[in-house]
Amino acid sequence: MIKHINVKSSVRTEFIDITGKVREALQKTGITSGICCLFVPHTTAGITINEGADPSVQRDIQTMLNRLVPFDGDYHHSEGNSEAHIKSTLTGTSQNILIDEGRLVLGRWQSIFFCEFDGPRQRRVGMKIISGG
Ligand code: ZN
């Protein structure tokens, strides 16, 4: 069964730390060992794992993504959000995290971020736990 984690973005581009929500959803399953698969079913959003302790890291990543893929460019897509589609491809739309002893195996400084590139919107992240190991 797939669980869904709801995420509400409030601006056009932002990284939203969903680590707590993922932990909470994992705990409810009672599964203590396996893999947690996270999937973003959107074409203008993504998911990444990076430093959660210092918010300036996320800001730097977003600044560089905006520099690499400017909002205005020689894009053909008529919807006007090509840069959001491109950023989604750059970050990717899935992450797999190991589970051991009932906990997500993340590095000390790592957090899971939902990456909004075309907000504000109501979004969701699909979560499937593969038990075993
Ligand atoms: Zn589009």
PDB file of C-alpha atoms and ligand atoms in Angstrom:
ATOM      1  CA  MET A   1       0.000   0.000   0.000  1.00  0.00           C
ATOM      2  CA  ILE A   2       1.174   3.514  -0.820  1.00  0.00           C
ATOM      3  CA  LYS A   3       0.928   6.223   1.795  1.00  0.00           C
ATOM      4  CA  HIS A   4       0.748   9.853   0.798  1.00  0.00           C
ATOM      5  CA  ILE A   5       2.447  12.711   2.554  1.00  0.00           C
ATOM      6  CA  ASN A   6       0.736  16.044   1.898  1.00  0.00           C
ATOM      7  CA  VAL A   7       2.913  19.074   1.342  1.00  0.00           C
ATOM      8  CA  LYS A   8       1.694  22.614   0.906  1.00  0.00           C
ATOM      9  CA  SER A   9       4.077  25.093  -0.643  1.00  0.00           C
ATOM     10  CA  SER A  10       3.584  28.807  -0.117  1.00  0.00           C
ATOM     11  CA  VAL A  11       5.891  30.452  -2.656  1.00  0.00           C
ATOM     12  CA  ARG A  12       7.105  29.759  -6.208  1.00  0.00           C
ATOM     13  CA  THR A  13      10.309  27.964  -5.270  1.00  0.00           C
ATOM     14  CA  GLU A  14      11.118  26.500  -1.887  1.00  0.00           C
ATOM     15  CA  PHE A  15      12.602  23.472  -0.204  1.00  0.00           C
ATOM     16  CA  ILE A  16      10.353  21.985   2.459  1.00  0.00           C
ATOM     17  CA  ASP A  17      11.835  19.667   5.063  1.00  0.00           C
ATOM     18  CA  ILE A  18       9.591  16.571   5.163  1.00  0.00           C
ATOM     19  CA  THR A  19      11.892  14.389   7.300  1.00  0.00           C
ATOM     20  CA  GLY A  20       9.567  14.568  10.321  1.00  0.00           C
ATOM     21  CA  LYS A  21       6.518  13.605   8.254  1.00  0.00           C
ATOM     22  CA  VAL A  22       8.359  10.662   6.709  1.00  0.00           C
ATOM     23  CA  ARG A  23       9.543   9.484  10.151  1.00  0.00           C
ATOM     24  CA  GLU A  24       6.018   9.752  11.508  1.00  0.00           C
ATOM     25  CA  ALA A  25       4.560   7.788   8.575  1.00  0.00           C
ATOM     26  CA  LEU A  26       7.273   5.137   8.977  1.00  0.00           C
ATOM     27  CA  GLN A  27       6.568   4.739  12.685  1.00  0.00           C
ATOM     28  CA  LYS A  28       2.874   4.169  11.985  1.00  0.00           C
ATOM     29  CA  THR A  29       3.734   1.180   9.764  1.00  0.00           C
ATOM     30  CA  GLY A  30       5.633  -0.538  12.580  1.00  0.00           C
ATOM     31  CA  ILE A  31       8.199  -1.738  10.016  1.00  0.00           C
ATOM     32  CA  THR A  32      11.690  -1.831  11.499  1.00  0.00           C
ATOM     33  CA  SER A  33      13.872  -2.933   8.591  1.00  0.00           C
ATOM     34  CA  GLY A  34      13.754  -2.352   4.840  1.00  0.00           C
ATOM     35  CA  ILE A  35      13.682   0.469   2.343  1.00  0.00           C
ATOM     36  CA  CYS A  36      11.564   3.597   2.298  1.00  0.00           C
ATOM     37  CA  CYS A  37      10.789   4.652  -1.277  1.00  0.00           C
ATOM     38  CA  LEU A  38       9.643   8.222  -1.763  1.00  0.00           C
ATOM     39  CA  PHE A  39       8.167   9.372  -5.057  1.00  0.00           C
ATOM     40  CA  VAL A  40       7.016  12.821  -6.154  1.00  0.00           C
ATOM     41  CA  PRO A  41       4.223  12.493  -8.760  1.00  0.00           C
ATOM     42  CA  HIS A  42       4.635  16.009 -10.133  1.00  0.00           C
ATOM     43  CA  THR A  43       6.484  17.404 -13.153  1.00  0.00           C
ATOM     44  CA  THR A  44       7.485  20.726 -11.592  1.00  0.00           C
ATOM     45  CA  ALA A  45       8.678  19.524  -8.193  1.00  0.00           C
ATOM     46  CA  GLY A  46      11.371  17.190  -6.932  1.00  0.00           C
ATOM     47  CA  ILE A  47      12.892  15.592  -3.878  1.00  0.00           C
ATOM     48  CA  THR A  48      16.424  15.693  -2.552  1.00  0.00           C
ATOM     49  CA  ILE A  49      18.442  14.817   0.528  1.00  0.00           C
ATOM     50  CA  ASN A  50      20.914  17.372   1.803  1.00  0.00           C
ATOM     51  CA  GLU A  51      21.931  19.339   4.849  1.00  0.00           C
ATOM     52  CA  GLY A  52      19.087  20.266   7.153  1.00  0.00           C
ATOM     53  CA  ALA A  53      21.037  21.857   9.992  1.00  0.00           C
ATOM     54  CA  ASP A  54      22.075  25.058   8.233  1.00  0.00           C
ATOM     55  CA  PRO A  55      19.250  26.600   6.170  1.00  0.00           C
ATOM     56  CA  SER A  56      21.758  28.593   4.133  1.00  0.00           C
ATOM     57  CA  VAL A  57      22.707  25.352   2.348  1.00  0.00           C
ATOM     58  CA  GLN A  58      19.207  24.994   0.875  1.00  0.00           C
ATOM     59  CA  ARG A  59      19.248  28.665  -0.007  1.00  0.00           C
ATOM     60  CA  ASP A  60      22.580  28.270  -1.822  1.00  0.00           C
ATOM     61  CA  ILE A  61      21.286  25.240  -3.738  1.00  0.00           C
ATOM     62  CA  GLN A  62      18.184  27.159  -4.809  1.00  0.00           C
ATOM     63  CA  THR A  63      20.252  30.200  -5.767  1.00  0.00           C
ATOM     64  CA  MET A  64      22.516  28.088  -7.965  1.00  0.00           C
ATOM     65  CA  LEU A  65      19.579  26.207  -9.515  1.00  0.00           C
ATOM     66  CA  ASN A  66      18.009  29.574 -10.368  1.00  0.00           C
ATOM     67  CA  ARG A  67      21.265  30.700 -11.902  1.00  0.00           C
ATOM     68  CA  LEU A  68      21.633  27.489 -13.915  1.00  0.00           C
ATOM     69  CA  VAL A  69      17.997  27.499 -15.015  1.00  0.00           C
ATOM     70  CA  PRO A  70      16.677  31.084 -15.122  1.00  0.00           C
ATOM     71  CA  PHE A  71      12.934  31.783 -14.877  1.00  0.00           C
ATOM     72  CA  ASP A  72      12.991  33.510 -18.244  1.00  0.00           C
ATOM     73  CA  GLY A  73      14.783  31.819 -21.072  1.00  0.00           C
ATOM     74  CA  ASP A  74      14.434  30.700 -24.651  1.00  0.00           C
ATOM     75  CA  TYR A  75      11.851  28.091 -23.727  1.00  0.00           C
ATOM     76  CA  HIS A  76       9.205  26.630 -26.048  1.00  0.00           C
ATOM     77  CA  HIS A  77       6.779  25.204 -23.472  1.00  0.00           C
ATOM     78  CA  SER A  78       3.709  27.468 -23.620  1.00  0.00           C
ATOM     79  CA  GLU A  79       2.705  27.024 -19.979  1.00  0.00           C
ATOM     80  CA  GLY A  80       5.489  29.395 -18.919  1.00  0.00           C
ATOM     81  CA  ASN A  81       7.028  27.084 -16.350  1.00  0.00           C
ATOM     82  CA  SER A  82       9.749  25.343 -18.327  1.00  0.00           C
ATOM     83  CA  GLU A  83      12.385  26.190 -15.763  1.00  0.00           C
ATOM     84  CA  ALA A  84      10.358  24.332 -13.121  1.00  0.00           C
ATOM     85  CA  HIS A  85      10.199  21.233 -15.342  1.00  0.00           C
ATOM     86  CA  ILE A  86      13.960  21.391 -15.909  1.00  0.00           C
ATOM     87  CA  LYS A  87      14.708  21.769 -12.186  1.00  0.00           C
ATOM     88  CA  SER A  88      12.474  18.772 -11.470  1.00  0.00           C
ATOM     89  CA  THR A  89      14.605  16.712 -13.828  1.00  0.00           C
ATOM     90  CA  LEU A  90      17.808  18.011 -12.202  1.00  0.00           C
ATOM     91  CA  THR A  91      16.777  17.103  -8.649  1.00  0.00           C
ATOM     92  CA  GLY A  92      14.890  13.963  -9.621  1.00  0.00           C
ATOM     93  CA  THR A  93      11.544  12.771  -8.315  1.00  0.00           C
ATOM     94  CA  SER A  94      12.470   9.870  -6.063  1.00  0.00           C
ATOM     95  CA  GLN A  95      14.677   8.905  -3.145  1.00  0.00           C
ATOM     96  CA  ASN A  96      15.273   5.588  -1.402  1.00  0.00           C
ATOM     97  CA  ILE A  97      16.258   5.580   2.254  1.00  0.00           C
ATOM     98  CA  LEU A  98      17.332   2.554   4.231  1.00  0.00           C
ATOM     99  CA  ILE A  99      15.442   1.633   7.394  1.00  0.00           C
ATOM    100  CA  ASP A 100      17.202  -0.022  10.313  1.00  0.00           C
ATOM    101  CA  GLU A 101      15.965  -0.600  13.855  1.00  0.00           C
ATOM    102  CA  GLY A 102      12.779   1.265  12.982  1.00  0.00           C
ATOM    103  CA  ARG A 103      14.615   4.420  11.929  1.00  0.00           C
ATOM    104  CA  LEU A 104      15.511   6.113   8.690  1.00  0.00           C
ATOM    105  CA  VAL A 105      19.220   5.687   8.047  1.00  0.00           C
ATOM    106  CA  LEU A 106      20.179   9.274   7.336  1.00  0.00           C
ATOM    107  CA  GLY A 107      23.493  10.956   7.970  1.00  0.00           C
ATOM    108  CA  ARG A 108      23.731  13.218  10.988  1.00  0.00           C
ATOM    109  CA  TRP A 109      23.226  16.391   8.958  1.00  0.00           C
ATOM    110  CA  GLN A 110      20.884  15.015   6.326  1.00  0.00           C
ATOM    111  CA  SER A 111      17.232  15.939   5.875  1.00  0.00           C
ATOM    112  CA  ILE A 112      14.725  15.051   3.179  1.00  0.00           C
ATOM    113  CA  PHE A 113      13.475  18.030   1.206  1.00  0.00           C
ATOM    114  CA  PHE A 114      10.468  18.350  -1.028  1.00  0.00           C
ATOM    115  CA  CYS A 115      11.566  20.767  -3.763  1.00  0.00           C
ATOM    116  CA  GLU A 116       8.868  23.116  -5.006  1.00  0.00           C
ATOM    117  CA  PHE A 117       9.653  24.792  -8.300  1.00  0.00           C
ATOM    118  CA  ASP A 118       6.230  26.064  -9.354  1.00  0.00           C
ATOM    119  CA  GLY A 119       4.289  26.935  -6.253  1.00  0.00           C
ATOM    120  CA  PRO A 120       2.368  27.760  -4.337  1.00  0.00           C
ATOM    121  CA  ARG A 121       0.490  24.473  -4.665  1.00  0.00           C
ATOM    122  CA  GLN A 122      -0.901  21.586  -2.727  1.00  0.00           C
ATOM    123  CA  ARG A 123       1.449  18.670  -3.390  1.00  0.00           C
ATOM    124  CA  ARG A 124       1.956  15.119  -2.259  1.00  0.00           C
ATOM    125  CA  VAL A 125       4.733  12.589  -1.923  1.00  0.00           C
ATOM    126  CA  GLY A 126       4.070   8.888  -2.376  1.00  0.00           C
ATOM    127  CA  MET A 127       5.719   6.628   0.178  1.00  0.00           C
ATOM    128  CA  LYS A 128       6.120   2.878   0.000  1.00  0.00           C
ATOM    129  CA  ILE A 129       7.993   0.793   2.532  1.00  0.00           C
ATOM    130  CA  ILE A 130       9.579  -2.423   1.335  1.00  0.00           C
ATOM    131  CA  SER A 131      10.009  -4.524   4.417  1.00  0.00           C
ATOM    132  CA  GLY A 132      12.885  -6.964   4.865  1.00  0.00           C
ATOM    133  CA  GLY A 133      16.571  -7.425   5.523  1.00  0.00           C
TER     134      GLY A 133
HETATM  135 ZN    ZN B   1       4.408  23.082 -17.688  1.00  0.00          ZN
END
